[in-house]
Amino acid sequence: MTDLRLAALEAARPAAEELAEAFTSGQVVARTKTSRHDLVSDWDQRIEELLKSQLAGQNTVFWGEETGREPVTAPGQIEWIIDPIDGTSNFVHGYPLFSISLAAVIDQHVVAGVVVDPMTGDEYSADATGAYLNGEPFDTRPAPAEVSQYNLVTSFPAAEILQRTPHAAEVFGELVTRFATVRRLVSGALEICLAARGVADLVLGVDTKPWDVAAASYILTQAGGTYLTGRGGPNHLAPHYLAVAPGRSGDTVVDIFDRIRQM
């Protein structure tokens, strides 16, 4: 599994360099995908194809955000789950917070994960031996003294949720008053990796896709954090999650998480 982690890192590095150069040049053209809140650029497709070409091999299939899912045809087959730009909205708006996410899955279990931040160069990775930041074992920040001092990161409520559940704004208000800080970073993979570092204490994700969370959720748990989904089955297939940084407690937000899952 270490070989898979290292292969993912090798594939992500040149892709990250291309994205950083494109971002710095400002020559990024976007178009809407499903709505004005869901953007895609030519770089999403380009980077996904680059990653697939680097990782292609015998007994390998792909599940990419842009190119779809290839069928897994045999036990033990390696399925690479790819998000070429997690945080495309940030990328196209000139906000330097987006990432590349790669997860190796065998028999529905994530066995290696990599998330790379092209703008800082930070490389988050994990396999059966543990979780790593820039090749070194994680050194997680200590927890705040009080839960009320926690820094919570969330994508909730998205516009789609507000449209179908207007009172979701009131639930968001509860989060704002319950914790010291509530942030919206847009890149779910980076948000969860920041929880693995202890920079974020809690991350609450809603209506996510496997390519958003497969790598990062594995990195978090291998770093000693907790990833709650409120359902059985593989973590990366659950649509909602509560990511808890190592040494923190999610007890004070579980009630809100349960309510959000019903929306």
PDB file of C-alpha atoms in Angstrom, residues 34-129:
ATOM      1  CA  THR A  34     -25.194  21.986 -12.821  1.00  0.00           C
ATOM      2  CA  SER A  35     -25.810  25.533 -11.522  1.00  0.00           C
ATOM      3  CA  ARG A  36     -24.051  28.854 -11.015  1.00  0.00           C
ATOM      4  CA  HIS A  37     -22.737  27.444  -7.740  1.00  0.00           C
ATOM      5  CA  ASP A  38     -21.177  24.428  -9.476  1.00  0.00           C
ATOM      6  CA  LEU A  39     -18.360  25.501 -11.783  1.00  0.00           C
ATOM      7  CA  VAL A  40     -15.965  23.578 -14.001  1.00  0.00           C
ATOM      8  CA  SER A  41     -12.946  24.664 -16.048  1.00  0.00           C
ATOM      9  CA  ASP A  42     -10.941  23.148 -18.859  1.00  0.00           C
ATOM     10  CA  TRP A  43      -8.274  22.450 -16.266  1.00  0.00           C
ATOM     11  CA  ASP A  44     -10.524  19.991 -14.402  1.00  0.00           C
ATOM     12  CA  GLN A  45     -10.664  17.714 -17.434  1.00  0.00           C
ATOM     13  CA  ARG A  46      -7.000  18.251 -18.337  1.00  0.00           C
ATOM     14  CA  ILE A  47      -5.698  17.407 -14.856  1.00  0.00           C
ATOM     15  CA  GLU A  48      -7.953  14.376 -14.494  1.00  0.00           C
ATOM     16  CA  GLU A  49      -6.668  12.939 -17.764  1.00  0.00           C
ATOM     17  CA  LEU A  50      -3.075  13.668 -16.701  1.00  0.00           C
ATOM     18  CA  LEU A  51      -3.561  11.851 -13.404  1.00  0.00           C
ATOM     19  CA  LYS A  52      -5.191   8.872 -15.102  1.00  0.00           C
ATOM     20  CA  SER A  53      -2.321   8.586 -17.577  1.00  0.00           C
ATOM     21  CA  GLN A  54       0.170   8.571 -14.695  1.00  0.00           C
ATOM     22  CA  LEU A  55      -1.707   5.943 -12.677  1.00  0.00           C
ATOM     23  CA  ALA A  56      -2.944   3.656 -15.460  1.00  0.00           C
ATOM     24  CA  GLY A  57      -1.789   0.079 -15.240  1.00  0.00           C
ATOM     25  CA  GLN A  58      -2.807  -3.521 -15.089  1.00  0.00           C
ATOM     26  CA  ASN A  59      -5.721  -4.258 -12.739  1.00  0.00           C
ATOM     27  CA  THR A  60      -6.566  -0.538 -12.469  1.00  0.00           C
ATOM     28  CA  VAL A  61      -9.823   1.335 -13.036  1.00  0.00           C
ATOM     29  CA  PHE A  62     -10.827   4.941 -12.412  1.00  0.00           C
ATOM     30  CA  TRP A  63     -13.663   6.890 -10.831  1.00  0.00           C
ATOM     31  CA  GLY A  64     -13.169  10.532 -11.750  1.00  0.00           C
ATOM     32  CA  GLU A  65     -15.352  13.512 -11.043  1.00  0.00           C
ATOM     33  CA  GLU A  66     -15.193  14.620 -14.666  1.00  0.00           C
ATOM     34  CA  THR A  67     -14.948  11.352 -16.618  1.00  0.00           C
ATOM     35  CA  GLY A  68     -17.164   9.091 -14.529  1.00  0.00           C
ATOM     36  CA  ARG A  69     -16.762   5.625 -13.091  1.00  0.00           C
ATOM     37  CA  GLU A  70     -15.326   2.590 -14.809  1.00  0.00           C
ATOM     38  CA  PRO A  71     -16.745  -0.751 -13.622  1.00  0.00           C
ATOM     39  CA  VAL A  72     -14.820  -2.772 -11.067  1.00  0.00           C
ATOM     40  CA  THR A  73     -14.765  -6.222 -12.640  1.00  0.00           C
ATOM     41  CA  ALA A  74     -12.828  -8.384 -10.177  1.00  0.00           C
ATOM     42  CA  PRO A  75     -11.964  -8.653  -6.484  1.00  0.00           C
ATOM     43  CA  GLY A  76      -8.684  -6.992  -5.613  1.00  0.00           C
ATOM     44  CA  GLN A  77      -8.850  -4.523  -8.478  1.00  0.00           C
ATOM     45  CA  ILE A  78      -7.414  -1.063  -7.734  1.00  0.00           C
ATOM     46  CA  GLU A  79      -9.939   1.723  -8.158  1.00  0.00           C
ATOM     47  CA  TRP A  80      -8.481   5.232  -8.215  1.00  0.00           C
ATOM     48  CA  ILE A  81     -10.969   7.880  -7.090  1.00  0.00           C
ATOM     49  CA  ILE A  82      -9.891  11.245  -8.490  1.00  0.00           C
ATOM     50  CA  ASP A  83     -10.883  14.843  -7.863  1.00  0.00           C
ATOM     51  CA  PRO A  84      -8.630  16.883 -10.176  1.00  0.00           C
ATOM     52  CA  ILE A  85      -9.554  20.213  -8.582  1.00  0.00           C
ATOM     53  CA  ASP A  86     -11.386  20.085  -5.294  1.00  0.00           C
ATOM     54  CA  GLY A  87     -12.488  23.675  -4.860  1.00  0.00           C
ATOM     55  CA  THR A  88     -12.912  24.665  -8.506  1.00  0.00           C
ATOM     56  CA  SER A  89     -14.918  27.721  -7.468  1.00  0.00           C
ATOM     57  CA  ASN A  90     -11.905  29.010  -5.529  1.00  0.00           C
ATOM     58  CA  PHE A  91      -9.587  28.163  -8.415  1.00  0.00           C
ATOM     59  CA  VAL A  92     -11.568  30.109 -11.000  1.00  0.00           C
ATOM     60  CA  HIS A  93     -12.268  33.070  -8.707  1.00  0.00           C
ATOM     61  CA  GLY A  94      -8.602  33.573  -7.872  1.00  0.00           C
ATOM     62  CA  TYR A  95      -8.848  32.353  -4.271  1.00  0.00           C
ATOM     63  CA  PRO A  96      -5.755  30.227  -3.490  1.00  0.00           C
ATOM     64  CA  LEU A  97      -7.444  27.352  -1.689  1.00  0.00           C
ATOM     65  CA  PHE A  98      -8.004  24.214  -3.758  1.00  0.00           C
ATOM     66  CA  SER A  99      -6.499  20.754  -3.985  1.00  0.00           C
ATOM     67  CA  ILE A 100      -5.902  17.552  -5.902  1.00  0.00           C
ATOM     68  CA  SER A 101      -7.336  14.419  -4.293  1.00  0.00           C
ATOM     69  CA  LEU A 102      -6.424  10.801  -5.089  1.00  0.00           C
ATOM     70  CA  ALA A 103      -7.573   7.675  -3.275  1.00  0.00           C
ATOM     71  CA  ALA A 104      -6.735   4.041  -3.988  1.00  0.00           C
ATOM     72  CA  VAL A 105      -9.645   1.730  -3.170  1.00  0.00           C
ATOM     73  CA  ILE A 106      -9.570  -2.072  -3.096  1.00  0.00           C
ATOM     74  CA  ASP A 107     -12.800  -4.004  -2.495  1.00  0.00           C
ATOM     75  CA  GLN A 108     -14.529  -0.756  -1.419  1.00  0.00           C
ATOM     76  CA  HIS A 109     -11.879   0.016   1.220  1.00  0.00           C
ATOM     77  CA  VAL A 110      -9.563   3.002   0.882  1.00  0.00           C
ATOM     78  CA  VAL A 111      -5.988   1.763   1.262  1.00  0.00           C
ATOM     79  CA  ALA A 112      -4.036   4.890   0.291  1.00  0.00           C
ATOM     80  CA  GLY A 113      -4.869   8.563  -0.011  1.00  0.00           C
ATOM     81  CA  VAL A 114      -3.146  11.730  -1.201  1.00  0.00           C
ATOM     82  CA  VAL A 115      -4.279  15.359  -1.095  1.00  0.00           C
ATOM     83  CA  VAL A 116      -1.967  18.039  -2.507  1.00  0.00           C
ATOM     84  CA  ASP A 117      -2.356  21.798  -2.106  1.00  0.00           C
ATOM     85  CA  PRO A 118      -0.838  23.286  -5.291  1.00  0.00           C
ATOM     86  CA  MET A 119      -0.453  26.778  -3.834  1.00  0.00           C
ATOM     87  CA  THR A 120       1.409  25.875  -0.625  1.00  0.00           C
ATOM     88  CA  GLY A 121       2.977  22.671  -1.894  1.00  0.00           C
ATOM     89  CA  ASP A 122       1.704  20.780   1.158  1.00  0.00           C
ATOM     90  CA  GLU A 123       1.337  17.047   0.532  1.00  0.00           C
ATOM     91  CA  TYR A 124      -1.015  15.088   2.774  1.00  0.00           C
ATOM     92  CA  SER A 125      -0.881  11.315   2.417  1.00  0.00           C
ATOM     93  CA  ALA A 126      -1.708   8.092   4.217  1.00  0.00           C
ATOM     94  CA  ASP A 127      -1.457   4.338   3.908  1.00  0.00           C
ATOM     95  CA  ALA A 128      -1.499   1.406   6.339  1.00  0.00           C
ATOM     96  CA  THR A 129       1.694   2.704   7.989  1.00  0.00           C
TER      97      THR A 129
END
